[in-house]
mmCIF file of C-alpha atoms in Angstrom:
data_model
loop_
_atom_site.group_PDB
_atom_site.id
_atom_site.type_symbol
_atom_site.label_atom_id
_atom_site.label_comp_id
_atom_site.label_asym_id
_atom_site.label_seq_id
_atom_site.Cartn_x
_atom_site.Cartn_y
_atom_site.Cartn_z
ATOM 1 C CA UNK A 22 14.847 3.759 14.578
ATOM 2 C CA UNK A 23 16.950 3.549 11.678
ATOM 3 C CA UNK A 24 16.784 2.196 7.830
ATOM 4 C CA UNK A 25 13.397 0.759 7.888
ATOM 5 C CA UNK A 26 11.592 -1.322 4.611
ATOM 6 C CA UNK A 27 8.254 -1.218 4.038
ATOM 7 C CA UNK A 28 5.155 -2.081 1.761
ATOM 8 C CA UNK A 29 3.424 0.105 -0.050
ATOM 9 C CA UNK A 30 0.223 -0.595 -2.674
ATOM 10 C CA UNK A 31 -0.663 1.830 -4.808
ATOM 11 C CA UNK A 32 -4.304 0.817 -5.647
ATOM 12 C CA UNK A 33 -7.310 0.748 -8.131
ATOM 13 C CA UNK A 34 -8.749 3.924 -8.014
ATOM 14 C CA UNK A 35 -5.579 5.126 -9.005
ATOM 15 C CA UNK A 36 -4.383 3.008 -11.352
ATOM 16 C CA UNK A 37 -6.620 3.704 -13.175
ATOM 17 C CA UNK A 38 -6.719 7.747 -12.968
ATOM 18 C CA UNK A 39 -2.705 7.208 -14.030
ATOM 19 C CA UNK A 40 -1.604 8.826 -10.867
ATOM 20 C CA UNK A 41 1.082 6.214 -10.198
ATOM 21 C CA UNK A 42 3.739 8.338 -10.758
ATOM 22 C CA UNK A 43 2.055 11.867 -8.605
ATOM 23 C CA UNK A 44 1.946 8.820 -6.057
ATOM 24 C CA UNK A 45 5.403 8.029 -6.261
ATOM 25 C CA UNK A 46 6.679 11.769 -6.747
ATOM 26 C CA UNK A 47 4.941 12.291 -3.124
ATOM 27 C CA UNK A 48 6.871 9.092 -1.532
ATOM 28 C CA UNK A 49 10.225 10.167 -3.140
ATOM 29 C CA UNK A 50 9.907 13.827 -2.116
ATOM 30 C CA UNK A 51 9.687 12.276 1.396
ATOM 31 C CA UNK A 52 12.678 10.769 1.377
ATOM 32 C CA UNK A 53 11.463 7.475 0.812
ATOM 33 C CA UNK A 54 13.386 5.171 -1.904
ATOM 34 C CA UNK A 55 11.127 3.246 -4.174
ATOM 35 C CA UNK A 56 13.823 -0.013 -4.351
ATOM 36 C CA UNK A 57 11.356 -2.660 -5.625
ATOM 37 C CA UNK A 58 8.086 -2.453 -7.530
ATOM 38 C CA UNK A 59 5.724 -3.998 -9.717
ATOM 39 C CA UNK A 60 2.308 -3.754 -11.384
ATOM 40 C CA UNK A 61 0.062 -6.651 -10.819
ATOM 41 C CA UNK A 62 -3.289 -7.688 -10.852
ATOM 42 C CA UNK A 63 -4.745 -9.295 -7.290
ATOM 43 C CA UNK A 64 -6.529 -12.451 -8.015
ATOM 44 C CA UNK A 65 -8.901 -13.059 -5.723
ATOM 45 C CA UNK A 66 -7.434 -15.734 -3.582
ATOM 46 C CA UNK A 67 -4.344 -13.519 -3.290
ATOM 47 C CA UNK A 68 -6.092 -10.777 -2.121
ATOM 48 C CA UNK A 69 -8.626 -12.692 0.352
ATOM 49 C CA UNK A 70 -4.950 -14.066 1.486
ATOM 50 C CA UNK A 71 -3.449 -11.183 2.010
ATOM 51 C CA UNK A 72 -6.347 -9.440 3.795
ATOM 52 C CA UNK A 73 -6.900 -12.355 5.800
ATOM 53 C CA UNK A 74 -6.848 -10.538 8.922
ATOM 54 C CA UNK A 75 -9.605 -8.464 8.379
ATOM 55 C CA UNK A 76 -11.922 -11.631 7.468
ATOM 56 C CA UNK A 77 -14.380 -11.217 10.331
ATOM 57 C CA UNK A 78 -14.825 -7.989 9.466
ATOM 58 C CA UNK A 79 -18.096 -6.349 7.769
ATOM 59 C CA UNK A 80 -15.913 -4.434 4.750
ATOM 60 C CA UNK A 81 -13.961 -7.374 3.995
ATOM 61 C CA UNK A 82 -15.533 -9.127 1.184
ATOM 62 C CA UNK A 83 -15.979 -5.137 -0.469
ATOM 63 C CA UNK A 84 -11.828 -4.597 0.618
ATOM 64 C CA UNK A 85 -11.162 -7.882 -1.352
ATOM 65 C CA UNK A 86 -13.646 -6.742 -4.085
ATOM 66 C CA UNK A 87 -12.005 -3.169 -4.862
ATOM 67 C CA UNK A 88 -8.573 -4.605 -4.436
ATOM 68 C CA UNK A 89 -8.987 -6.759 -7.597
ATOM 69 C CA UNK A 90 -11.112 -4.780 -9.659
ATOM 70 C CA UNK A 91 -8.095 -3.232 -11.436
ATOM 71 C CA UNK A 92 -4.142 -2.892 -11.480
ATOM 72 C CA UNK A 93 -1.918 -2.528 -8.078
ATOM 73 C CA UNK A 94 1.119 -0.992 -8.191
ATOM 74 C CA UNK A 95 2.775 -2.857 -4.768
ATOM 75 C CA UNK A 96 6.391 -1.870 -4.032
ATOM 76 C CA UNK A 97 8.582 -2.273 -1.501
ATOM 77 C CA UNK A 98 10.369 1.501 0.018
ATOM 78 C CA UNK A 99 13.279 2.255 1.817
ATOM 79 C CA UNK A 100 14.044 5.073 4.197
ATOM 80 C CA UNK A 101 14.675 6.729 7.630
ATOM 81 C CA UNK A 102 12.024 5.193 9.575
ATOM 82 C CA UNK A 103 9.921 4.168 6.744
ATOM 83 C CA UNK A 104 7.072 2.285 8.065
ATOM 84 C CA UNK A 105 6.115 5.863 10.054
ATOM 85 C CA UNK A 106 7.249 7.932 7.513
ATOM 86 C CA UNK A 107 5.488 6.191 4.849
ATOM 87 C CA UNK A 108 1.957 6.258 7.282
ATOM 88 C CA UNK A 109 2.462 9.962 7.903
ATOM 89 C CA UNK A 110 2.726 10.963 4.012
ATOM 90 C CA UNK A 111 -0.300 8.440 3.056
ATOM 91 C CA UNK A 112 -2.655 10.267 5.778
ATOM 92 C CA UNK A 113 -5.635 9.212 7.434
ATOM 93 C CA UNK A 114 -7.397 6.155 5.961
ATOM 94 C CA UNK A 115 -10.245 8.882 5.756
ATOM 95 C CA UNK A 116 -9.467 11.057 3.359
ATOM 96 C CA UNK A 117 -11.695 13.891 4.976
ATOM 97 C CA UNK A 118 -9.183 13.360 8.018
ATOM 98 C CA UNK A 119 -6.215 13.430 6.610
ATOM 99 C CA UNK A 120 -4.164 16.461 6.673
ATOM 100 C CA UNK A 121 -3.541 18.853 4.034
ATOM 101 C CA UNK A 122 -0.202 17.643 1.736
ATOM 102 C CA UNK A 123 -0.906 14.119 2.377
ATOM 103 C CA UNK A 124 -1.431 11.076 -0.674
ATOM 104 C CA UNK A 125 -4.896 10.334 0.288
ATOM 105 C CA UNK A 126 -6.033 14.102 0.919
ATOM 106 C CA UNK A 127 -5.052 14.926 -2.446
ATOM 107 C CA UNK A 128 -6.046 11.994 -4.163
ATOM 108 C CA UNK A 129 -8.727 9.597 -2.757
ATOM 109 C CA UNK A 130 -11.716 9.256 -3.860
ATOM 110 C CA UNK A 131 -13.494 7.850 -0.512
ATOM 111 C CA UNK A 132 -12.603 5.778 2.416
ATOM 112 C CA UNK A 133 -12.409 2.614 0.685
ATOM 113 C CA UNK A 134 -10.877 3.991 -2.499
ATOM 114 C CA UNK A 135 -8.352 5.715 -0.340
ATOM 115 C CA UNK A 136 -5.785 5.506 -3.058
ATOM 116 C CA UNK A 137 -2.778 3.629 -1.020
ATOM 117 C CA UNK A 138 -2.272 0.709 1.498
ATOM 118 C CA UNK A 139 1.068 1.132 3.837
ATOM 119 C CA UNK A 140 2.193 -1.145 6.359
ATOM 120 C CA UNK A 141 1.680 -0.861 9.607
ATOM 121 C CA UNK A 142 4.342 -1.899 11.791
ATOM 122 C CA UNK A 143 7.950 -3.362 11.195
ATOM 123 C CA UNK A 144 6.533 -7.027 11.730
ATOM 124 C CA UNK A 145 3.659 -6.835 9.019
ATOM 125 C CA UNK A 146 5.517 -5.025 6.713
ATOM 126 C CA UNK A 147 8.394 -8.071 7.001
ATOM 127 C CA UNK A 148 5.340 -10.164 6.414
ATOM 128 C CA UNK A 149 3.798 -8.043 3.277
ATOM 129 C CA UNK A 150 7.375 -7.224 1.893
ATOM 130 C CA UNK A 151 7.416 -11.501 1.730
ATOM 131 C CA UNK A 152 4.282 -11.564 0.691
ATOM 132 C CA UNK A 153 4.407 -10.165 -3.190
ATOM 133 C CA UNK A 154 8.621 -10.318 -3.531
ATOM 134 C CA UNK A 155 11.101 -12.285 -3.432
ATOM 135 C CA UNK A 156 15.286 -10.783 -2.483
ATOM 136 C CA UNK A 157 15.654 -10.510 -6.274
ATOM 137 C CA UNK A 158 13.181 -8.308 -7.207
ATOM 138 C CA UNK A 159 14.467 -5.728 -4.114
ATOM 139 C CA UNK A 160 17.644 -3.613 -5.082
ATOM 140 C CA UNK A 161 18.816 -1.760 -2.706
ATOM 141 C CA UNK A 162 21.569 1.037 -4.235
#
C-alpha cells in the first residue's frame, strides 16, 4: 500500500463542542500526519457540490443542511495506508456500531452528526483532497 493522502472533515457537531483538537489527538496517535488544514464554513453550493453524489438520495438535502450549519475543520492527512487507516480510527458511520476507541464512538452525537467525514478510497480522496486545497496549502515535512 504505501504513503497514502487523504481527506478528512472534522464537522459541526464538533466544532462547535471544541473537540477539534481530541479529534486530531486521535488521528495523530494513529500515526496519521495532519499536513494541511483549515477551518471553513460550507456555503451551500459548496457543500451540495461536494455531496453531489449522494443527490438522489433521501438524507441529502439534511447531509447538505448539517454540513453548513456551523464551522468544518477539512484537512488533508498523511500516513501508512491512510485512506484505511483513517476509516478504521473514525469507526462506523453509526456511532452505536462503531467499536470501542474509535472518533465517532467517543464523540458523535447520532448518525448524521457522526462527528467526521473520511474518504473513501484513493480515487475520491484525490478528488476531495482537490476539492478544498490547492499544492500550497499541503506541506508535507
Amino acid at each position: 500500500m504505501g504513503i497514502e493522502k487523504t481527506l478528512s472533515i472534522i464537522k459541526p457537531d464538533a466544532t462547535k463542542r471544541n473537540i477539534t483538537g481530541k479529534i486530531n489527538s486521535k488521528l495523530e496517535d494513529s500515526g496519521l500526519e495532519i499536513i494541511g488544514q483549515k477551518r471553513i464554513l460550507l456555503t451551500k453550493q459548496r457543500a451540495e457540490e461536494f455531496y453531489f453524489v449522494h443527490r438522489e438520495r433521501p438524507f441529502y438535502n439534511s447531509l447538505v443542511n448539517y454540513m453548513i450549519s456551523g464551522p468544518v475543520v477539512v484537512q488533508v492527512l498523511m500516513g501508512e495506508n491512510a485512506v484505511t487507516q483513517n476509516r478504521e480510527i473514525m469507526g462506523a458511520t453509526d456511532p452505536k456500531e462503531a467499536k470501542v476507541g474509535t472518533i465517532r464512538k467517543e464523540f458523535a452525537k447520532s448518525i448524521e452528526e457522526n462527528s467526521v467525514h473520511g474518504s473513501d478510497s484513493l480515487e475520491n480522496a484525490k478528488k476531495e483532497i482537490e476539492f478544498f486545497f490547492t499544492n500550497e496549502e499541503i506541506i508535507e515535512n
